[in-house]
Amino acid sequence: MAESLAPVSDPLVTALRPGPWTTPDRAAAGVAQALGFETAQDPPPSWLRPAQIQSFRRVLAAVRRHGGALLADPVGSGKTYVALAVAHALAPRRPTACLVPAALMDQWRATAEALGLSIVLGSHEAASRGRLPDHPRGLVLIDEAHRFRHPHTRRYRRVGPWLVGRPVLLISATPVVNRLEDLLHLLLLAARDDTLRCEGVISLRESLTRGEGLAALGRLIVEARCVTDQPTRLGATSHPTEREVLVARDSVTFLAGLQLSRHRPTAALVRSVLQRAAASSPAALTAALRRYRKLLLHARDARGSGHPLSRRELRRFTGRLEDQLVWWELLPRGAEEIELDLNDLGAIDAAVTAGAAAESAEDDKVERLRELLSDGAPSLVFTSSRDTVRYLRGRLAELPMAWCTGSRAGLGHSLLPRRTVLGWFREGPGSPLPRPERVCHLLVTDVAAEGLDLQRAARVVHYDLPWTPMRLEQREGRAIRLGSTHGTVSVVRFAPPGPVERALRLEHTLARKAALPSIAGLGEGGRSLWRWRADLAELLGGKAGHAGAAVVPRDPPGVLAAFSLHATAAGREFRLAGSVVWISPDGSWTENEATIAARLAAAIECGDSTQPSPARLREALCLLAAPIRARLAVCQGTRWVAPSLAPSARAVAIRIQAEIRAAARRRDLAALEVLERALAFAGGGHTAGETMLLERLAVLSDGEFARALCRVPDPSPRWTVIEPRLGDLLLFGLPVETGK
């Protein structure tokens, strides 16, 4: 038999077995279907709408595969129902832990009761104080997850370790607020840094901190942009009058003349707070000046007693400016004094007196709002300032407006429970309350801009603009959502006067930040990164059957193919990754959307074809071997190409290696098994909570360290035997031949 053996030039090619020859349109459908993301086949619960089923199945598959996922469907599309459906599918007889904003706890409780599900609720605010749901291990749902985008906050540091070992579903339509790293910190709560290594992503942290989008993020993020049952958005802008521009110019000139501080970042921060107040209303500016006057007096007293003004006092003055990214990173930390210029006190005293008089003067901005609301269309009027809410309540007393701020709610001058006021504008679970006949409008701060269902509103008014597009979208999503009683919802922006815009660059900032989600593949502008895959799979994958091969006698020449990587562990098979590539005759290959979509369109238009000669088929398989080998190298070799370990992980690994040497000398096989597992964990990718666990392990005493190693989480699996499998194959540019 030996004389019949022949050398194999490329062993990988022998493992690539194309399916039977078929027509180009069927092979193209198979390639298109391979573009789609992994979906679970579990039957959806009856309460899901048809448009929500795909999100349910994709999220379920991602949680099972990666231990976590981010549900980023649009605001108002029913993400709560999708998330609860996933929880029910994973543990139908066990309650699910849910971390939600305190303002949304009643809404979540009512929805779960209406669906007959058991949940254990905890609030974001309680989590910041270390009070987390007492719940056995199981899926955790985190609503409005963008609130966890800062890794140095108490909320993040408390929740991260609590999530270790638990599957996590993050829920946020606006996960990117100020920078791409917002998304990174969210994902690391739910998934390990190397969870996408089989997709060629060695480290989420290293990729996203470079500001790069990743096509593989579609494995962790689920976003369906088409929600057909939502009302149509109709946008409009209300522009300031000439008198408003003159008043704004005077305010900006006055604020520019204040010294504030010799420390430029501190001065810029305080000035931006005062300018934003000026953009809102005379009452907001006066109140901000009063608060700043108190801060100056406090700084004067602190300086006289030898105690510097702390960063904490300044942060309390700025209020809800956490949405503005950069300033806090520039301010002094610790005991270093934050200097404020006390010479401003005289000018501020005079401005407060003048501002109190201005609150009763004519205000064209208020008149524009009065004229807008006079048509009686139920409206949500959003402002960033509680003082502006109070101001508008007084100036528009003839319009019986309900109102709601972070601390209070009411109708006119009467205080009412917040739940009652918001219930007047709500549909759905929880038995909506009948609204008083004359109450058409709800005046709110951003406390009502997240998560709440206020579907009875037909108009959203941005009386002043927030810092981020996330706030805009959250505001508008209160009315533009499933269950709305209106086919169209009007959205009206009150544009800031020119002097304020030039000082704050609000609209410029909103436009710049609005482009950030597209880098990560989110939003309307992000389709080209990874959502196009699901779109093409749905559009062209209907005729897919068994994997096959076909010839497309059209230029340019090349190979379009789908392949996947599989591994087996404990008798169970895992699909690790899947790809669709276009390979040119020179061996270069790409996964570019435009290239693949054009080749699929050409194949769909072709009629019948016959198979090529064996030599040409072998040439095609040899071309395909290169991208498969590149993906295999990353998937199998991550232990050698992994990014640098964090200092805590490195310190723990060094201590474990010392323990291994000691256990080897003792020939303690049981201890060696525990230590090898711990070392594999320390050297792999980690979630945010696991990183915090390593930080604590690194400083334990020797005895505590040895005992703690028995409780470290399981390491990420390291696949040693991976099998590539060829899907559908299309050979372009080959003349049709009759093969035998």
XYZ file of C-alpha atoms in Angstrom:
740
model
C 0.000 0.000 0.000
C 2.903 2.378 0.684
C 3.643 2.914 -2.979
C 0.086 4.243 -3.409
C 0.477 6.981 -0.790
C 0.920 10.574 -1.953
C 2.206 13.597 -0.022
C -0.417 16.073 1.239
C 0.540 19.661 0.481
C -1.965 21.154 2.938
C -3.611 18.869 5.539
C -6.293 21.466 6.269
C -7.592 21.268 2.702
C -8.300 17.548 3.129
C -10.608 18.394 6.043
C -12.690 20.848 4.004
C -15.463 18.877 2.404
C -17.855 20.867 0.231
C -21.481 19.802 0.063
C -23.258 18.594 -3.050
C -23.382 20.803 -6.122
C -26.420 23.010 -6.191
C -27.725 26.152 -7.849
C -26.054 29.532 -7.126
C -29.161 31.014 -5.531
C -29.419 28.170 -3.015
C -25.734 28.297 -2.164
C -25.983 32.091 -1.814
C -28.939 31.653 0.537
C -26.831 29.313 2.645
C -23.978 31.820 2.793
C -26.433 34.591 3.732
C -27.937 32.439 6.465
C -24.437 31.863 7.881
C -24.100 35.643 8.255
C -26.796 35.617 10.911
C -25.996 35.424 14.598
C -26.583 32.382 16.746
C -30.177 32.031 17.910
C -31.819 29.731 20.432
C -34.694 27.581 19.283
C -36.717 27.836 22.501
C -40.390 28.640 21.908
C -41.145 32.268 22.830
C -43.788 33.025 25.470
C -47.172 34.171 24.269
C -46.759 37.726 25.569
C -43.988 38.613 23.104
C -44.847 40.491 19.936
C -43.582 39.022 16.641
C -40.972 41.790 16.312
C -39.527 40.857 19.729
C -39.036 37.134 19.106
C -35.738 37.494 17.228
C -34.260 39.591 20.036
C -35.444 37.023 22.586
C -33.775 34.150 20.741
C -30.526 35.986 20.105
C -30.222 37.190 23.703
C -30.946 33.715 25.014
C -28.235 32.197 22.815
C -25.702 34.893 23.795
C -26.312 34.444 27.538
C -25.899 30.689 27.230
C -22.759 30.991 25.115
C -20.972 33.919 26.777
C -22.570 34.190 30.206
C -23.969 37.616 29.462
C -25.384 39.935 26.819
C -26.545 43.514 26.231
C -30.093 44.082 24.978
C -29.958 47.432 23.153
C -33.272 47.475 21.291
C -34.656 51.016 20.821
C -36.290 53.009 23.576
C -39.926 52.034 23.930
C -39.690 48.715 22.074
C -40.573 46.520 25.062
C -37.143 45.438 26.311
C -38.629 44.636 29.732
C -40.825 41.949 28.172
C -37.946 40.485 26.161
C -35.720 40.362 29.245
C -38.388 38.678 31.360
C -38.966 36.159 28.562
C -35.248 35.288 28.634
C -35.353 34.916 32.417
C -38.384 32.630 32.161
C -36.679 30.474 29.521
C -33.526 30.058 31.623
C -35.256 29.353 34.948
C -39.039 29.002 34.606
C -39.580 28.003 38.239
C -37.126 30.330 39.943
C -37.415 34.049 40.692
C -35.065 36.366 38.828
C -33.022 39.137 40.433
C -33.597 42.537 38.809
C -31.554 45.694 39.457
C -33.544 48.728 38.291
C -33.702 52.464 39.075
C -35.807 53.125 42.157
C -38.243 55.150 40.045
C -38.995 52.069 37.928
C -39.482 49.469 40.657
C -43.273 49.778 40.698
C -43.394 49.489 36.913
C -41.236 46.335 36.896
C -43.255 44.803 39.721
C -46.544 45.461 37.915
C -45.246 44.035 34.633
C -43.948 40.846 36.296
C -47.232 40.358 38.141
C -49.205 40.819 34.927
C -47.080 38.115 33.266
C -47.292 35.762 36.237
C -43.524 35.836 36.867
C -41.608 35.977 40.133
C -38.829 38.558 40.479
C -36.633 39.853 43.305
C -36.163 43.616 42.942
C -33.216 45.738 43.977
C -32.579 49.388 43.116
C -29.505 51.046 41.669
C -29.527 53.456 44.575
C -29.567 50.669 47.175
C -26.785 48.873 45.293
C -24.612 51.986 45.679
C -24.978 51.539 49.437
C -24.131 47.845 49.272
C -27.702 46.560 49.631
C -28.123 43.961 46.905
C -30.925 41.412 46.445
C -30.563 38.347 48.662
C -30.983 35.892 45.843
C -29.389 32.543 44.943
C -27.237 32.326 41.871
C -29.120 32.751 38.624
C -29.746 35.290 35.880
C -29.527 38.965 36.877
C -31.335 41.631 34.843
C -29.909 45.181 35.041
C -32.262 47.788 33.591
C -30.998 51.204 32.438
C -27.543 49.627 32.531
C -25.857 52.773 31.164
C -25.888 53.994 34.766
C -23.071 51.488 35.384
C -20.712 52.925 32.790
C -18.280 54.428 35.325
C -16.026 51.719 36.861
C -14.864 53.922 39.743
C -18.322 54.591 41.188
C -19.507 52.879 44.354
C -22.391 51.385 42.376
C -20.052 49.655 39.939
C -17.622 48.501 42.640
C -20.449 47.021 44.711
C -22.258 45.249 41.913
C -19.239 43.881 39.999
C -18.153 41.290 42.603
C -21.773 40.348 43.315
C -22.222 39.363 39.668
C -19.249 36.946 39.605
C -20.485 33.531 38.530
C -23.949 34.779 37.562
C -25.304 35.133 34.027
C -26.134 38.795 33.373
C -28.458 40.537 30.936
C -27.811 44.276 30.607
C -30.709 46.371 29.308
C -30.092 49.800 27.779
C -31.088 51.480 24.538
C -28.288 54.024 25.082
C -25.173 52.164 26.307
C -22.717 54.677 24.782
C -23.021 58.091 26.429
C -19.734 59.984 26.292
C -17.110 57.610 24.906
C -16.709 54.098 23.553
C -15.293 52.929 26.885
C -18.794 53.310 28.359
C -19.740 50.227 26.359
C -16.604 48.383 27.464
C -17.323 48.834 31.168
C -20.901 47.639 30.699
C -19.900 44.525 28.782
C -17.249 43.608 31.352
C -19.962 43.383 34.000
C -21.544 40.578 31.979
C -18.754 38.903 29.984
C -15.063 38.165 30.243
C -12.490 40.253 28.465
C -11.532 37.365 26.160
C -15.003 35.973 25.567
C -14.778 36.771 21.818
C -11.323 35.290 21.282
C -12.684 32.664 18.863
C -13.991 35.569 16.783
C -10.460 36.972 16.584
C -10.868 39.498 19.444
C -8.109 38.801 21.956
C -9.245 41.486 24.399
C -12.376 43.644 24.528
C -10.527 46.098 26.737
C -7.592 46.639 24.378
C -9.815 46.949 21.303
C -12.460 49.306 22.688
C -10.023 51.564 24.563
C -8.384 52.236 21.191
C -11.718 53.599 20.010
C -12.238 50.801 17.495
C -15.519 49.151 16.663
C -15.618 45.360 16.501
C -17.759 43.359 14.088
C -17.783 40.530 16.649
C -19.705 42.726 19.129
C -22.838 41.467 17.434
C -22.306 38.229 19.383
C -22.819 40.095 22.674
C -25.075 43.015 21.716
C -28.600 42.553 20.416
C -30.200 45.548 18.730
C -33.257 45.419 16.503
C -33.774 48.823 14.916
C -37.097 48.150 13.186
C -40.050 48.466 15.553
C -43.152 48.745 13.421
C -45.673 49.205 16.243
C -44.173 52.432 17.567
C -45.643 55.822 16.668
C -43.957 57.941 14.013
C -41.600 60.674 15.238
C -42.279 64.166 13.818
C -39.505 66.640 14.670
C -39.619 70.454 14.851
C -37.489 73.282 16.274
C -38.623 76.406 18.091
C -36.122 79.253 17.662
C -35.444 82.068 20.162
C -36.682 85.586 19.545
C -34.399 88.597 19.150
C -35.161 89.713 22.707
C -34.171 86.277 24.044
C -30.865 86.529 22.186
C -30.146 89.945 23.751
C -30.955 88.682 27.267
C -28.782 85.598 26.717
C -25.914 87.778 25.480
C -26.039 89.862 28.662
C -26.048 86.731 30.845
C -23.149 85.137 28.992
C -21.151 88.388 29.140
C -21.715 88.652 32.888
C -20.704 85.023 33.500
C -17.612 85.413 31.321
C -16.514 88.300 33.536
C -16.458 86.199 36.717
C -13.003 85.015 37.772
C -14.300 81.830 39.490
C -10.889 80.167 39.965
C -7.227 80.354 38.883
C -7.444 76.613 38.254
C -8.782 76.611 34.687
C -10.677 73.289 34.746
C -12.447 74.325 37.966
C -13.383 77.697 36.464
C -14.627 76.040 33.270
C -16.764 73.577 35.218
C -18.425 76.217 37.387
C -18.967 78.516 34.423
C -20.613 75.730 32.415
C -23.025 75.036 35.296
C -24.037 78.692 35.416
C -24.312 78.964 31.621
C -26.532 75.897 31.447
C -28.778 77.439 34.071
C -28.940 80.637 31.996
C -29.982 78.558 28.979
C -32.871 77.077 30.957
C -34.647 80.000 32.630
C -34.077 83.159 34.716
C -35.167 81.188 37.785
C -32.610 78.464 37.121
C -29.807 81.012 36.732
C -30.779 82.860 39.910
C -30.961 79.620 41.882
C -27.578 78.497 40.518
C -26.028 81.833 41.503
C -27.483 81.496 45.007
C -26.028 77.997 45.348
C -22.671 79.209 44.118
C -22.761 82.116 46.568
C -23.250 79.619 49.405
C -20.330 77.601 48.063
C -18.127 80.722 48.043
C -19.108 81.544 51.607
C -18.314 77.984 52.599
C -14.949 78.238 50.837
C -14.208 81.487 52.688
C -15.043 79.930 56.056
C -13.051 76.796 55.211
C -10.036 78.853 54.209
C -10.239 80.882 57.408
C -10.202 77.718 59.524
C -7.342 76.153 57.561
C -9.453 73.491 55.835
C -9.455 73.457 52.010
C -12.644 73.233 49.983
C -13.062 69.598 48.996
C -13.896 68.100 45.642
C -17.021 66.688 47.238
C -18.524 70.130 47.957
C -17.888 71.265 44.402
C -19.461 68.117 43.033
C -22.540 68.673 45.174
C -22.865 72.161 43.639
C -22.745 70.831 40.077
C -25.653 68.487 40.733
C -26.500 66.154 37.838
C -23.553 67.005 35.607
C -22.340 63.393 35.614
C -23.330 63.265 31.961
C -20.584 65.750 31.087
C -17.534 63.595 30.858
C -14.224 65.336 31.143
C -14.290 67.842 33.954
C -14.064 65.530 36.959
C -10.977 63.873 35.545
C -9.199 67.248 35.488
C -10.036 68.416 38.993
C -7.722 67.937 41.983
C -8.261 64.866 44.128
C -7.733 64.144 47.787
C -6.864 66.916 50.210
C -5.528 69.275 47.563
C -7.426 72.558 47.760
C -9.927 73.512 45.086
C -9.488 77.259 44.947
C -12.444 79.560 44.232
C -12.089 83.317 43.711
C -13.844 85.080 46.613
C -13.682 88.417 44.777
C -16.744 87.312 42.772
C -19.032 87.613 45.815
C -19.987 91.250 45.186
C -20.907 90.705 41.538
C -22.894 87.586 42.389
C -24.848 89.357 45.137
C -25.887 92.016 42.620
C -26.778 89.400 40.002
C -28.977 87.474 42.452
C -30.929 90.667 43.212
C -31.331 91.433 39.508
C -32.275 87.814 38.755
C -35.097 87.831 41.281
C -36.592 90.818 39.464
C -36.098 89.146 36.062
C -38.271 86.211 37.106
C -41.349 88.432 36.917
C -40.393 90.181 33.665
C -41.665 89.203 30.224
C -40.138 85.965 28.931
C -40.521 85.199 25.233
C -39.396 81.605 25.745
C -42.317 80.998 28.099
C -44.650 82.616 25.574
C -43.407 80.250 22.868
C -44.179 77.312 25.141
C -47.626 78.706 26.018
C -48.488 79.070 22.343
C -47.268 75.531 21.616
C -49.333 73.955 24.404
C -52.469 75.915 23.632
C -53.639 73.319 21.099
C -54.371 70.891 23.949
C -52.252 67.985 22.643
C -51.050 65.990 25.704
C -47.394 66.973 26.115
C -44.332 66.052 28.137
C -42.211 69.146 28.752
C -38.644 68.272 29.794
C -36.185 70.561 31.518
C -32.895 69.909 33.293
C -33.707 72.174 36.247
C -36.158 71.840 39.124
C -36.120 75.618 39.404
C -37.368 75.898 35.831
C -40.222 73.514 36.700
C -41.195 75.811 39.561
C -40.828 78.877 37.325
C -43.021 77.446 34.549
C -45.674 76.313 37.010
C -46.055 79.917 38.115
C -45.894 81.511 34.664
C -48.331 79.023 33.094
C -50.803 78.837 35.963
C -53.752 79.103 33.576
C -52.731 75.742 32.122
C -53.349 73.160 34.867
C -50.061 71.324 34.378
C -49.076 68.263 36.322
C -45.417 68.262 37.322
C -42.797 65.897 38.654
C -39.235 66.405 39.904
C -36.831 64.109 41.689
C -38.309 64.841 45.111
C -41.887 65.966 44.544
C -44.880 65.796 42.224
C -48.222 67.511 42.032
C -50.870 69.457 40.157
C -50.612 73.239 40.283
C -49.742 74.106 43.872
C -51.042 70.817 45.286
C -48.642 67.995 46.145
C -49.622 64.511 45.009
C -47.920 61.096 45.039
C -45.470 60.743 42.188
C -47.063 57.443 41.208
C -50.445 59.123 40.823
C -49.163 61.952 38.620
C -47.181 59.674 36.305
C -50.085 57.211 36.167
C -52.213 59.836 34.422
C -49.941 59.541 31.369
C -49.368 55.780 31.414
C -50.901 52.804 29.638
C -50.447 49.088 30.263
C -50.002 47.035 33.474
C -50.809 48.657 36.748
C -54.375 49.895 36.068
C -53.680 53.378 34.650
C -55.396 56.104 36.592
C -57.987 58.340 34.935
C -56.507 61.765 34.264
C -58.375 64.878 35.442
C -60.207 66.250 32.444
C -58.354 69.571 32.201
C -54.840 68.175 32.794
C -53.162 67.762 29.406
C -49.503 68.380 30.088
C -46.764 66.998 32.331
C -43.775 69.159 33.240
C -40.797 67.061 34.338
C -37.076 67.032 34.958
C -34.944 64.172 33.663
C -36.099 62.070 36.605
C -38.869 60.892 34.274
C -36.572 60.437 31.275
C -35.606 56.803 31.887
C -37.676 53.689 31.554
C -41.125 55.079 32.361
C -44.088 54.318 30.132
C -45.907 57.589 29.410
C -47.687 56.537 26.223
C -50.625 58.914 26.550
C -48.422 61.862 25.537
C -48.668 63.035 21.927
C -45.766 65.500 22.119
C -42.339 65.737 23.738
C -40.865 69.209 24.302
C -37.178 69.748 25.083
C -37.483 73.102 26.864
C -33.728 73.000 27.344
C -31.163 70.593 25.915
C -29.193 68.013 27.906
C -25.484 67.247 27.498
C -25.893 63.915 25.758
C -27.959 62.339 22.950
C -28.680 59.566 25.449
C -30.818 61.990 27.453
C -32.619 63.173 24.334
C -33.438 59.636 23.282
C -34.532 58.652 26.770
C -36.818 61.683 26.986
C -38.458 61.026 23.637
C -38.767 57.332 24.386
C -41.265 58.017 27.154
C -43.916 58.682 24.512
C -42.511 57.017 21.377
C -42.985 53.450 22.562
C -45.133 50.376 22.172
C -48.650 50.869 23.479
C -48.849 54.547 22.535
C -52.367 55.829 21.954
C -51.113 58.075 19.114
C -49.962 57.243 15.601
C -47.610 60.245 15.524
C -45.651 61.878 18.339
C -44.324 65.392 17.823
C -40.859 66.215 19.177
C -40.071 69.926 19.611
C -36.614 71.267 20.503
C -36.213 74.755 21.940
C -32.927 75.808 20.342
C -30.572 77.721 22.665
C -29.899 81.385 21.814
C -26.772 82.005 19.764
C -24.636 83.440 22.612
C -25.397 80.431 24.814
C -24.700 77.975 21.992
C -21.358 79.636 21.255
C -20.442 79.453 24.934
C -21.617 75.900 25.652
C -21.642 74.360 22.146
C -24.598 72.255 23.221
C -25.821 71.338 19.756
C -22.247 70.734 18.584
C -21.651 68.432 21.565
C -24.887 66.552 20.934
C -23.970 66.041 17.275
C -20.467 64.840 18.149
C -21.633 62.404 20.808
C -24.462 61.153 18.607
C -21.831 59.699 16.269
C -20.202 57.574 19.000
C -22.676 54.660 19.049
C -22.173 54.046 15.318
C -18.506 53.229 15.988
C -19.717 50.290 18.083
C -22.306 49.263 15.491
C -25.242 50.815 17.353
C -27.916 53.160 16.071
C -28.893 53.965 12.525
C -25.333 54.836 11.522
C -23.832 51.623 12.872
C -25.405 49.105 10.539
C -22.242 48.656 8.471
C -20.251 47.212 11.383
C -22.276 44.111 12.227
C -26.054 44.575 11.957
C -25.915 44.172 8.166
C -25.170 40.498 8.763
C -28.531 39.834 10.379
C -30.278 41.989 7.756
C -28.805 39.993 4.858
C -29.469 36.692 6.613
C -33.132 37.612 6.974
C -33.418 39.018 3.444
C -31.599 36.316 1.462
C -31.410 33.255 3.685
C -34.895 31.918 3.057
C -33.893 29.244 0.503
C -31.050 27.793 2.580
C -30.970 24.045 3.004
C -28.067 21.660 3.377
C -24.632 23.143 2.707
C -23.686 22.996 -0.963
C -21.399 24.448 -3.607
C -22.071 26.283 -6.858
C -20.343 28.082 -9.717
C -21.122 31.726 -10.534
C -19.754 32.438 -14.047
C -19.278 36.144 -13.398
C -16.358 38.397 -12.661
C -14.524 39.217 -10.515
C -13.001 35.784 -9.947
C -12.699 34.526 -6.392
C -14.334 32.417 -3.700
C -17.210 33.286 -1.373
C -17.543 30.793 1.446
C -18.994 30.249 4.898
C -17.121 28.247 7.521
C -17.404 27.587 11.252
C -15.223 26.292 14.081
C -16.432 23.594 16.468
C -15.095 21.940 19.612
C -16.290 19.119 21.867
C -16.070 19.003 25.648
C -17.729 16.610 28.124
C -19.607 14.969 25.279
C -21.165 18.284 24.184
C -20.410 20.087 20.963
C -19.832 23.847 20.914
C -19.988 26.108 17.870
C -17.185 28.516 18.651
C -17.312 30.900 15.708
C -18.597 31.372 12.192
C -17.416 33.528 9.310
C -18.224 34.462 5.727
C -15.261 35.574 3.626
C -14.482 36.661 0.082
C -11.083 35.473 -1.139
C -9.442 36.932 -4.237
C -7.200 34.805 -6.510
C -4.091 36.431 -4.967
C -5.075 35.033 -1.548
C -6.220 38.297 0.037
C -9.520 38.006 1.876
C -12.135 40.268 3.444
C -15.364 40.209 5.459
C -16.440 43.646 4.182
C -20.186 44.241 3.957
C -20.252 45.832 0.511
C -18.091 43.118 -1.056
C -20.059 40.219 0.376
C -23.445 41.798 -0.337
C -22.468 42.446 -3.982
C -21.284 38.850 -4.470
C -24.460 37.447 -2.930
C -26.625 39.647 -5.167
C -24.747 38.407 -8.245
C -25.180 34.776 -7.186
C -28.896 35.158 -6.490
C -29.435 36.358 -10.082
C -27.702 33.347 -11.654
C -29.548 30.338 -12.982
C -28.444 26.731 -12.968
C -24.795 25.789 -13.196
C -22.678 22.664 -13.194
C -19.642 21.674 -11.215
C -16.072 22.718 -12.099
C -13.137 20.431 -12.594
C -11.596 18.857 -9.457
C -8.414 20.896 -9.966
C -10.306 24.198 -9.831
C -12.251 23.102 -6.798
C -8.986 22.232 -5.071
C -7.577 25.670 -5.932
C -10.626 27.256 -4.298
C -10.204 25.161 -1.151
C -6.508 26.061 -0.971
C -7.482 29.753 -1.060
C -10.038 29.190 1.681
C -7.488 27.483 3.922
C -5.691 30.782 4.640
C -8.525 32.620 6.486
C -9.497 29.413 8.301
C -5.930 28.892 9.451
C -5.710 32.509 10.623
C -8.867 32.115 12.729
C -7.660 28.774 14.115
C -4.335 30.321 15.127
C -6.104 32.951 17.222
C -8.646 30.554 18.694
C -6.107 27.894 19.689
C -3.208 30.136 20.594
C -4.784 32.700 22.920
C -2.662 31.600 25.838
C 0.388 32.889 23.923
C -1.111 35.975 22.320
C -3.216 37.144 25.270
C -2.828 40.807 26.294
C -0.690 41.800 29.247
C -2.127 40.728 32.572
C -3.415 43.358 34.957
C -1.016 43.994 37.875
C -3.332 42.200 40.320
C -3.658 39.154 38.036
C 0.111 39.044 37.578
C 0.692 39.237 41.343
C -1.823 36.457 41.979
C -0.288 34.283 39.247
C 3.189 34.671 40.799
C 1.867 33.637 44.217
C 0.032 30.648 42.723
C 3.207 29.495 40.976
C 5.026 29.569 44.316
C 2.211 27.481 45.833
C 2.471 25.036 42.927
C 6.178 24.524 43.535
C 5.530 23.881 47.216
C 2.686 21.436 46.464
C 4.863 19.626 43.907
C 7.579 19.123 46.500
C 4.922 17.677 48.842
C 3.493 15.594 45.973
C 0.061 16.876 46.956
C -1.952 15.977 43.852
C -5.243 17.345 45.195
C -3.661 20.735 45.918
C -1.961 20.753 42.515
C -5.304 20.264 40.793
C -6.812 23.229 42.659
C -3.756 25.396 41.980
C -3.613 24.588 38.258
C -7.266 25.575 37.943
C -6.651 28.810 39.856
C -3.625 29.614 37.702
C -5.679 29.086 34.534
C -8.263 31.496 35.937
C -5.673 34.147 36.846
C -4.072 33.976 33.402
C -7.285 34.220 31.398
C -9.765 36.974 30.618
C -11.898 38.382 33.425
C -15.131 40.191 34.039
C -15.024 43.456 35.977
C -16.082 41.610 39.131
C -13.403 38.962 38.671
C -10.786 41.692 38.280
C -11.909 43.128 41.618
C -11.710 39.626 43.119
C -8.098 39.341 41.936
C -7.310 42.725 43.484
C -8.486 41.415 46.845
C -6.677 38.074 46.425
C -3.397 39.849 45.723
C -3.267 41.412 49.207
C -4.429 38.447 51.334
C -2.127 36.795 53.826
C -0.628 33.442 52.825
C -3.122 31.397 54.820
C -6.138 33.357 53.583
C -4.772 33.247 50.030
C -4.498 29.437 49.999
C -8.037 29.037 51.328
C -9.487 31.581 48.885
C -8.041 29.760 45.847
C -10.530 26.939 46.385
C -13.348 29.383 45.621
C -12.101 31.105 42.468
C -14.445 30.914 39.455
C -13.946 28.361 36.718
C -11.418 29.543 34.113
C -12.354 30.264 30.531
C -12.266 27.048 28.489
C -9.153 26.488 26.394
C -10.003 24.461 23.355
C -7.198 22.163 22.252
C -8.952 20.317 19.426
C -10.974 22.527 17.102
C -12.633 21.276 13.947
C -13.222 23.612 10.995
C -16.333 22.903 8.942
C -17.082 24.212 5.492
C -20.515 25.640 4.826
C -21.793 26.831 1.469
C -19.227 27.602 -1.224
C -19.496 29.853 -4.291
C -16.802 29.876 -7.001
C -16.853 33.079 -9.070
C -15.399 33.749 -12.486
C -15.192 30.114 -13.537
C -16.609 29.145 -16.916
C -19.383 26.603 -16.679
C -17.987 23.150 -17.448
C -19.442 19.716 -17.568
C -17.774 17.653 -14.876
C -18.051 13.984 -14.230
